């Protein structure tokens, strides 16, 4: 049961917040910038109105998750810190003496209340509306790019993750007291996951037996991370492969197993749209969605800035209909010709190769025909026929008995010729200088807010993680610009 929304009444000790939490504190500024009642309005339908005990406020629960994203720590540590950190209690709209929640409540909130909620578009739309209202967004350009996130299952097995977490815990202990090396439980040297789990539990028990040591913040954080990993491994290690994640390619020689997040951002560095896909998806085909979401969020677009993945024929046709300029370096290999949708392969700009619908990367390419002589030249891409033979999508794609599998594209259409002329203009060159901004934003998401790796399994959880990370960086950016 959820209580009716009401204004939080602080206790007699609430005056402490004015003394302890500075006016320039990030959490205080976030509270002043945004009214979180939209979270209550979005989630109220997920609660029973007249049965059961009174639930914790969905706004407060959401703020806990936001704190977890801002500071990149475990559920246990974010709740523990909110017990004594006055800036956290102020942000959570708690009285100084109020008790905190049980950390397990955050898991239930994610699974029960946020399930089937379009949190990604909700949070981005909210921040964009605030940015427009505050006059922050003035440009009419969006910068587009995609960033990859590793699946939680890759590249490490459950065994390797446990070993890494236990190693970090031991290192934290040794920095306090090196003499404890000889007293630690004996490490597991086998590749048996059950034995590794038993060792980690024994290590946990040993560290916790020393109350002085286990309460040291550096040790406590690593201990809690190991506990979370052990609990998650016990629940998921038999199904540890992320079924939604797929193999994508960053270059011809490197690949990753995970997800892609396709982003659109203004020149003021406010993210206006995001689409999360599995890792094998191409960047270019997502432009239409990014443009539509950005426009639905109130952004007027006359220019799109991106890399060569976005200069495909279909994208040029789409933007041409809306009189939108595409500032993307033209790669003649990305035109799709007249193929049916189901027959089209995606161009991977990083590997400079095409990827088939099953996610297999071409192994080589060659150019056919002569330049400016007769018909247009074509680029022919060759795929590993052995993979084609066992591919579940081989019907209507691979002819049984064929010795090769190729994919050819015609280059330099009339539309691409027009784009080549546009590339020589001063407007193109001036706008192209802004593209670096989205690379910096990708770096912030990954290196500051943990978006380099999925923290849970499945694309829905990846969307939730992306929603919170993007919401965080948008809020921080708006605060900086307002200041």
Coordinates of C-alpha atoms in Angstrom, one line a residue:
X1 CA 0.0 0.0 0.0
X2 CA 1.3 3.5 -0.9
X3 CA 0.5 6.5 1.2
X4 CA -0.8 9.6 -0.4
X5 CA 1.9 12.1 -1.5
X6 CA 2.6 14.7 1.1
X7 CA 5.2 17.3 2.0
X8 CA 7.9 15.8 4.2
X9 CA 7.8 17.4 7.7
X10 CA 11.3 17.6 9.1
X11 CA 12.0 17.1 12.8
X12 CA 13.4 19.6 15.3
X13 CA 16.9 18.5 14.2
X14 CA 16.3 19.5 10.5
X15 CA 18.1 22.8 11.1
X16 CA 21.3 20.8 11.1
X17 CA 21.0 20.5 7.3
X18 CA 21.5 24.3 6.9
X19 CA 24.7 24.1 9.0
X20 CA 26.2 20.9 7.6
X21 CA 25.1 20.6 3.9
X22 CA 26.8 23.5 2.0
X23 CA 24.8 25.5 -0.5
X24 CA 27.0 24.4 -3.4
X25 CA 26.6 20.7 -2.5
X26 CA 25.8 18.6 -5.6
X27 CA 22.8 16.8 -4.0
X28 CA 21.4 20.1 -2.6
X29 CA 21.6 21.6 -6.1
X30 CA 19.8 18.5 -7.7
X31 CA 17.0 18.8 -5.1
X32 CA 16.6 22.5 -6.0
X33 CA 16.8 21.9 -9.7
X34 CA 14.2 19.1 -10.2
X35 CA 10.8 18.2 -8.6
X36 CA 10.8 14.4 -8.3
X37 CA 7.1 14.1 -7.9
X38 CA 7.0 12.9 -11.5
X39 CA 8.4 9.6 -10.3
X40 CA 5.5 9.2 -7.9
X41 CA 3.0 9.9 -10.6
X42 CA 4.7 7.4 -12.9
X43 CA 4.9 4.5 -10.4
X44 CA 1.8 5.0 -8.2
X45 CA -0.1 2.5 -10.4
X46 CA 2.5 -0.2 -9.5
X47 CA 1.3 -0.2 -5.8
X48 CA -1.9 -1.5 -4.3
X49 CA -3.9 1.5 -3.1
X50 CA -5.7 -0.1 -0.1
X51 CA -4.0 -3.3 0.9
X52 CA -0.8 -4.3 2.7
X53 CA 1.6 -2.4 4.8
X54 CA 2.6 1.1 3.9
X55 CA 5.5 1.1 1.3
X56 CA 8.5 3.2 1.3
X57 CA 8.1 6.3 -0.9
X58 CA 8.9 5.5 -4.6
X59 CA 10.6 8.9 -4.8
X60 CA 12.9 8.0 -2.0
X61 CA 13.6 4.6 -3.5
X62 CA 14.4 6.2 -6.8
X63 CA 16.8 8.6 -5.1
X64 CA 18.6 5.8 -3.5
X65 CA 19.2 4.3 -7.0
X66 CA 20.3 7.7 -8.2
X67 CA 22.8 8.0 -5.4
X68 CA 24.1 4.5 -6.3
X69 CA 24.7 5.7 -9.9
X70 CA 26.4 9.0 -8.8
X71 CA 28.8 7.4 -6.4
X72 CA 29.2 3.9 -8.0
X73 CA 29.0 1.7 -4.9
X74 CA 26.9 -1.3 -3.8
X75 CA 23.4 -1.3 -2.5
X76 CA 24.7 -2.1 1.0
X77 CA 27.2 0.8 1.0
X78 CA 24.8 3.4 -0.4
X79 CA 22.3 2.5 2.4
X80 CA 25.0 2.4 5.0
X81 CA 26.3 5.8 3.9
X82 CA 22.9 7.3 4.1
X83 CA 22.8 6.4 7.7
X84 CA 25.5 8.9 8.6
X85 CA 26.0 11.2 5.6
X86 CA 23.9 14.3 6.2
X87 CA 23.9 15.3 2.5
X88 CA 22.4 11.9 1.6
X89 CA 19.7 12.3 4.3
X90 CA 18.9 15.8 3.0
X91 CA 18.7 14.5 -0.6
X92 CA 16.5 11.6 0.5
X93 CA 14.2 14.1 2.4
X94 CA 14.7 12.2 5.7
X95 CA 14.9 13.7 9.1
X96 CA 18.4 13.4 10.7
X97 CA 17.3 10.8 13.2
X98 CA 15.2 8.7 10.7
X99 CA 16.1 5.1 10.1
X100 CA 17.3 3.9 6.7
X101 CA 15.8 1.1 4.5
X102 CA 17.0 -2.4 4.3
X103 CA 19.4 -2.8 1.2
X104 CA 17.3 -5.7 -0.1
X105 CA 14.4 -3.3 -0.7
X106 CA 16.3 -1.7 -3.6
X107 CA 16.4 -5.1 -5.4
X108 CA 12.7 -5.5 -5.0
X109 CA 12.1 -1.9 -6.1
X110 CA 14.0 -2.5 -9.3
X111 CA 12.3 -5.8 -10.1
X112 CA 8.7 -5.0 -9.0
X113 CA 8.2 -1.3 -9.4
X114 CA 10.5 -0.3 -12.3
X115 CA 9.7 -3.4 -14.4
X116 CA 7.8 -2.5 -17.7
X117 CA 8.5 1.2 -17.1
X118 CA 10.0 3.2 -20.0
X119 CA 12.4 4.8 -17.5
X120 CA 14.9 5.7 -20.2
X121 CA 12.6 8.0 -22.2
X122 CA 10.9 9.3 -19.0
X123 CA 14.1 10.5 -17.4
X124 CA 15.7 11.9 -20.6
X125 CA 12.4 13.7 -21.5
X126 CA 12.3 15.2 -18.0
X127 CA 15.8 16.6 -18.0
X128 CA 15.4 17.9 -21.6
X129 CA 12.2 19.7 -20.7
X130 CA 14.0 21.4 -17.7
X131 CA 16.9 22.4 -19.9
X132 CA 14.5 24.0 -22.5
X133 CA 12.6 25.7 -19.7
X134 CA 15.8 27.1 -18.2
X135 CA 17.0 28.3 -21.6
X136 CA 20.0 26.0 -21.5
X137 CA 19.5 24.5 -24.9
X138 CA 19.9 27.1 -27.7
X139 CA 21.4 25.1 -30.5
X140 CA 19.5 23.3 -33.2
X141 CA 22.0 20.6 -33.7
X142 CA 22.3 17.1 -32.3
X143 CA 25.5 15.0 -32.1
X144 CA 25.0 11.3 -32.5
X145 CA 27.2 8.3 -31.6
X146 CA 27.1 4.9 -30.0
X147 CA 29.0 3.6 -27.0
X148 CA 29.4 0.0 -26.0
X149 CA 29.0 -1.7 -22.6
X150 CA 30.4 -5.1 -21.8
X151 CA 27.9 -7.7 -20.6
X152 CA 28.2 -8.7 -17.0
X153 CA 29.0 -12.2 -18.3
X154 CA 31.9 -11.2 -20.4
X155 CA 34.9 -11.3 -20.6
X156 CA 35.1 -13.0 -17.2
X157 CA 33.5 -16.2 -16.1
X158 CA 31.8 -16.4 -12.6
X159 CA 35.0 -18.0 -11.3
X160 CA 37.2 -15.2 -12.6
X161 CA 34.9 -12.5 -11.2
X162 CA 35.0 -14.1 -7.7
X163 CA 38.8 -14.3 -7.9
X164 CA 39.1 -10.7 -8.9
X165 CA 36.7 -9.6 -6.1
X166 CA 38.5 -11.7 -3.4
X167 CA 41.9 -10.4 -4.6
X168 CA 40.7 -6.8 -4.2
X169 CA 39.5 -7.6 -0.7
X170 CA 42.9 -9.2 0.2
X171 CA 44.8 -6.2 -1.1
X172 CA 42.7 -3.8 0.9
X173 CA 43.5 -5.9 4.0
X174 CA 47.2 -6.0 3.3
X175 CA 47.4 -2.2 3.0
X176 CA 46.3 -2.1 6.6
X177 CA 48.3 -5.0 7.9
X178 CA 50.8 -7.0 5.8
X179 CA 51.3 -9.5 8.5
X180 CA 47.8 -10.9 7.8
X181 CA 49.0 -12.6 4.6
X182 CA 50.0 -15.7 6.6
X183 CA 46.7 -15.8 8.5
X184 CA 44.3 -15.7 5.5
X185 CA 42.4 -18.8 4.4
X186 CA 44.1 -20.9 1.8
X187 CA 43.2 -19.8 -1.7
X188 CA 41.4 -22.1 -4.1
X189 CA 43.8 -23.3 -6.8
X190 CA 41.4 -25.4 -8.8
X191 CA 38.9 -24.3 -11.5
X192 CA 35.9 -25.6 -9.5
X193 CA 33.4 -22.9 -9.0
X194 CA 31.9 -24.5 -5.9
X195 CA 35.3 -24.5 -4.2
X196 CA 35.8 -20.9 -5.2
X197 CA 32.5 -19.9 -3.6
X198 CA 33.4 -21.8 -0.5
X199 CA 36.7 -20.0 -0.3
X200 CA 35.1 -16.6 -0.7
X201 CA 32.6 -17.4 2.0
X202 CA 35.4 -18.5 4.3
X203 CA 37.3 -15.3 3.5
X204 CA 34.2 -13.2 4.3
X205 CA 33.8 -15.0 7.6
X206 CA 37.5 -14.5 8.5
X207 CA 37.4 -10.7 7.7
X208 CA 34.1 -10.2 9.6
X209 CA 35.5 -12.0 12.7
X210 CA 37.9 -9.1 13.1
X211 CA 35.4 -6.3 13.9
X212 CA 38.0 -3.6 13.9
X213 CA 39.3 -4.6 10.5
X214 CA 35.9 -5.2 8.8
X215 CA 34.7 -1.7 9.8
X216 CA 37.5 0.1 8.1
X217 CA 35.8 1.8 5.0
X218 CA 38.3 0.6 2.4
X219 CA 38.0 -3.0 3.6
X220 CA 34.2 -2.8 4.2
X221 CA 33.5 -1.6 0.6
X222 CA 35.5 -4.5 -0.9
X223 CA 33.9 -7.0 1.5
X224 CA 30.4 -5.9 0.5
X225 CA 31.2 -6.1 -3.2
X226 CA 32.5 -9.7 -2.7
X227 CA 29.3 -10.5 -0.8
X228 CA 27.1 -9.2 -3.6
X229 CA 29.1 -11.1 -6.2
X230 CA 28.8 -14.4 -4.2
X231 CA 25.1 -14.0 -3.7
X232 CA 24.6 -13.1 -7.4
X233 CA 26.8 -16.1 -8.5
X234 CA 24.8 -18.5 -6.4
X235 CA 21.6 -17.4 -8.1
X236 CA 22.9 -17.0 -11.7
X237 CA 26.0 -18.9 -12.4
X238 CA 24.2 -21.8 -14.0
X239 CA 22.6 -19.3 -16.4
X240 CA 25.5 -16.8 -16.4
X241 CA 25.4 -16.1 -20.2
X242 CA 23.5 -12.9 -20.9
X243 CA 20.9 -14.0 -23.5
X244 CA 20.2 -10.5 -24.7
X245 CA 23.9 -9.5 -25.2
X246 CA 25.5 -10.1 -28.6
X247 CA 29.0 -9.8 -30.0
X248 CA 29.8 -6.5 -31.6
X249 CA 33.0 -5.2 -33.3
X250 CA 35.1 -2.1 -32.4
X251 CA 37.6 -2.8 -35.2
X252 CA 38.5 -5.6 -37.6
X253 CA 40.6 -7.2 -34.9
X254 CA 38.7 -6.5 -31.7
X255 CA 35.2 -7.4 -30.5
X256 CA 33.1 -7.2 -27.4
X257 CA 30.2 -9.1 -25.9
X258 CA 27.5 -6.8 -24.6
X259 CA 25.3 -3.9 -25.6
X260 CA 25.3 -0.6 -27.5
X261 CA 23.7 2.6 -26.4
X262 CA 23.0 5.0 -29.2
X263 CA 23.0 8.6 -28.1
X264 CA 21.8 12.0 -29.4
X265 CA 23.2 15.1 -27.6
X266 CA 22.9 18.9 -28.2
X267 CA 25.9 21.1 -28.6
X268 CA 25.3 22.1 -24.9
X269 CA 26.1 18.5 -24.0
X270 CA 22.5 17.6 -22.9
X271 CA 21.6 14.1 -24.0
X272 CA 18.2 14.3 -25.8
X273 CA 17.6 10.6 -26.8
X274 CA 19.0 7.1 -26.2
X275 CA 18.3 3.7 -27.7
X276 CA 19.8 0.5 -26.1
X277 CA 20.4 -2.4 -28.5
X278 CA 22.5 -5.6 -28.4
X279 CA 26.1 -5.2 -29.4
X280 CA 25.9 -6.4 -33.0
X281 CA 23.6 -3.7 -34.2
X282 CA 24.9 -1.0 -36.5
X283 CA 25.0 2.7 -35.6
X284 CA 23.4 4.2 -38.7
X285 CA 20.0 2.4 -38.6
X286 CA 19.2 3.9 -35.2
X287 CA 19.5 7.6 -36.4
X288 CA 15.8 7.7 -37.3
X289 CA 14.8 6.7 -33.7
X290 CA 17.2 9.2 -32.1
X291 CA 15.9 12.0 -34.3
X292 CA 12.3 11.2 -33.6
X293 CA 12.8 10.9 -29.8
X294 CA 14.8 14.2 -29.7
X295 CA 12.0 16.0 -31.6
X296 CA 9.3 14.5 -29.4
X297 CA 11.3 15.9 -26.4
X298 CA 11.0 19.4 -27.8
X299 CA 14.3 19.7 -29.7
X300 CA 14.3 21.6 -33.0
X301 CA 16.9 20.0 -35.3
X302 CA 18.4 21.5 -38.4
X303 CA 21.8 19.7 -38.3
X304 CA 22.9 16.2 -37.3
X305 CA 26.6 15.7 -36.5
X306 CA 28.1 12.2 -36.5
X307 CA 30.7 9.9 -38.0
X308 CA 30.6 8.0 -41.2
X309 CA 28.2 5.4 -39.9
X310 CA 25.4 7.9 -40.2
X311 CA 25.9 9.0 -43.8
X312 CA 23.9 6.1 -45.3
X313 CA 21.5 6.6 -48.2
X314 CA 18.4 6.1 -46.1
X315 CA 19.6 8.6 -43.5
X316 CA 20.3 11.2 -46.1
X317 CA 16.9 10.6 -47.6
X318 CA 15.2 10.9 -44.2
X319 CA 17.0 14.1 -43.3
X320 CA 16.6 15.5 -46.8
X321 CA 12.8 15.3 -46.4
X322 CA 13.0 17.4 -43.2
X323 CA 15.6 19.8 -44.6
X324 CA 18.1 18.6 -42.0
X325 CA 21.8 18.7 -42.8
X326 CA 24.0 15.7 -42.0
X327 CA 27.5 16.6 -40.9
X328 CA 29.0 13.1 -41.3
X329 CA 32.0 12.1 -43.3
X330 CA 30.8 10.2 -46.3
X331 CA 31.9 6.6 -46.7
X332 CA 30.8 5.3 -50.1
X333 CA 30.4 1.8 -48.8
X334 CA 27.3 2.5 -46.7
X335 CA 24.7 2.9 -49.4
X336 CA 22.1 0.1 -49.2
X337 CA 20.7 0.1 -52.7
X338 CA 17.3 -1.4 -53.3
X339 CA 17.5 -4.4 -51.0
X340 CA 14.6 -5.5 -48.9
X341 CA 14.8 -4.8 -45.2
X342 CA 15.4 -8.4 -44.2
X343 CA 18.3 -8.7 -46.7
X344 CA 20.2 -5.7 -45.5
X345 CA 23.5 -5.9 -43.7
X346 CA 24.7 -3.2 -41.3
X347 CA 27.9 -1.2 -41.9
X348 CA 30.4 -1.2 -39.0
X349 CA 32.4 2.0 -39.3
X350 CA 35.1 0.8 -36.8
X351 CA 35.9 -2.4 -38.6
X352 CA 35.2 -0.8 -42.1
X353 CA 33.2 -4.0 -42.8
X354 CA 29.6 -5.1 -43.0
X355 CA 27.9 -7.2 -40.4
X356 CA 25.2 -9.7 -41.4
X357 CA 21.9 -10.0 -39.5
X358 CA 23.3 -12.9 -37.5
X359 CA 26.1 -10.6 -36.2
X360 CA 29.0 -12.1 -38.3
X361 CA 31.6 -9.7 -39.5
X362 CA 33.0 -9.8 -43.1
X363 CA 36.5 -11.2 -43.3
X364 CA 37.7 -9.2 -46.4
X365 CA 36.5 -6.9 -49.2
X366 CA 37.4 -6.1 -52.7
X367 CA 36.3 -3.4 -55.2
X368 CA 34.9 -4.2 -58.6
X369 CA 34.8 -2.1 -61.7
X370 CA 36.7 1.0 -62.8
X371 CA 36.2 4.5 -61.4
X372 CA 34.2 6.9 -63.7
X373 CA 33.9 4.2 -66.4
X374 CA 30.5 2.8 -67.3
X375 CA 28.4 1.7 -64.3
X376 CA 29.1 2.5 -60.7
X377 CA 31.9 0.7 -58.9
X378 CA 30.9 -1.9 -56.2
X379 CA 32.5 -3.0 -53.0
X380 CA 32.2 -6.8 -52.4
X381 CA 32.4 -8.1 -48.9
X382 CA 33.3 -11.8 -48.2
X383 CA 32.0 -13.7 -45.2
X384 CA 33.2 -16.9 -43.6
X385 CA 31.2 -19.6 -45.4
X386 CA 31.7 -22.1 -42.6
X387 CA 29.7 -19.9 -40.3
X388 CA 27.0 -19.5 -42.9
X389 CA 26.6 -23.2 -43.2
X390 CA 25.5 -23.5 -39.5
X391 CA 23.8 -20.1 -39.2
X392 CA 20.2 -20.2 -38.0
X393 CA 19.4 -17.4 -40.5
X394 CA 20.9 -19.1 -43.5
X395 CA 17.6 -19.6 -45.3
X396 CA 17.2 -17.1 -48.2
X397 CA 20.7 -15.9 -47.4
X398 CA 23.1 -18.8 -48.0
X399 CA 22.7 -21.2 -50.9
X400 CA 23.6 -24.8 -49.9
X401 CA 26.8 -25.9 -51.4
X402 CA 28.1 -22.4 -52.2
X403 CA 31.8 -22.0 -51.7
X404 CA 31.5 -18.2 -50.9
X405 CA 29.1 -15.8 -49.4
X406 CA 29.4 -12.2 -50.6
X407 CA 27.6 -8.9 -50.1
X408 CA 28.1 -6.1 -52.6
X409 CA 27.2 -2.4 -52.5
X410 CA 27.2 0.2 -55.2
X411 CA 29.1 3.4 -54.4
X412 CA 28.7 7.1 -55.2
X413 CA 25.0 7.6 -55.8
X414 CA 23.7 11.0 -56.8
X415 CA 22.7 11.7 -53.2
X416 CA 26.2 10.9 -52.0
X417 CA 27.7 13.2 -54.6
X418 CA 25.6 16.0 -53.2
X419 CA 26.8 15.1 -49.7
X420 CA 30.4 15.2 -51.0
X421 CA 29.9 18.7 -52.2
X422 CA 28.4 19.7 -48.8
X423 CA 31.5 18.3 -47.1
X424 CA 33.5 21.0 -48.7
X425 CA 31.5 23.9 -47.3
X426 CA 32.5 26.1 -44.3
X427 CA 29.2 25.2 -42.5
X428 CA 30.1 21.5 -42.6
X429 CA 33.6 22.1 -41.3
X430 CA 32.5 24.4 -38.5
X431 CA 29.8 22.0 -37.3
X432 CA 32.2 19.0 -37.5
X433 CA 34.3 20.5 -34.8
X434 CA 31.6 19.8 -32.2
X435 CA 31.7 16.0 -32.7
X436 CA 34.3 15.5 -30.0
X437 CA 31.8 16.5 -27.4
X438 CA 29.9 13.2 -27.5
X439 CA 33.1 11.3 -27.1
X440 CA 33.8 13.1 -23.9
X441 CA 30.2 12.4 -22.7
X442 CA 30.7 8.7 -23.5
X443 CA 33.9 8.8 -21.4
X444 CA 32.0 10.4 -18.5
X445 CA 29.3 7.7 -18.6
X446 CA 31.8 4.9 -18.6
X447 CA 34.6 6.1 -16.4
X448 CA 32.7 8.1 -13.8
X449 CA 29.3 6.3 -13.6
X450 CA 30.2 2.7 -14.4
X451 CA 28.5 2.5 -17.8
X452 CA 31.4 0.5 -19.3
X453 CA 29.9 -2.7 -17.9
X454 CA 26.4 -3.9 -17.3
X455 CA 25.6 -4.5 -13.6
X456 CA 22.7 -6.9 -14.3
X457 CA 21.6 -9.4 -16.9
X458 CA 19.2 -8.6 -19.8
X459 CA 18.5 -5.6 -22.0
X460 CA 15.8 -4.3 -19.7
X461 CA 18.3 -3.9 -16.9
X462 CA 20.8 -2.3 -19.3
X463 CA 18.1 0.2 -20.2
X464 CA 17.5 0.9 -16.5
X465 CA 21.2 1.4 -15.9
X466 CA 21.4 3.7 -18.9
X467 CA 18.4 5.7 -17.8
X468 CA 20.0 6.4 -14.4
X469 CA 23.4 7.2 -15.8
X470 CA 22.1 9.5 -18.5
X471 CA 19.8 11.2 -16.0
X472 CA 22.8 11.8 -13.7
X473 CA 25.1 13.3 -16.3
X474 CA 22.3 15.5 -17.6
X475 CA 21.5 16.9 -14.2
X476 CA 25.2 17.5 -13.5
X477 CA 25.6 19.3 -16.8
X478 CA 22.6 21.5 -16.2
X479 CA 23.8 22.5 -12.7
X480 CA 27.2 23.5 -14.2
X481 CA 25.6 25.6 -17.0
X482 CA 23.2 27.3 -14.6
X483 CA 26.0 28.2 -12.2

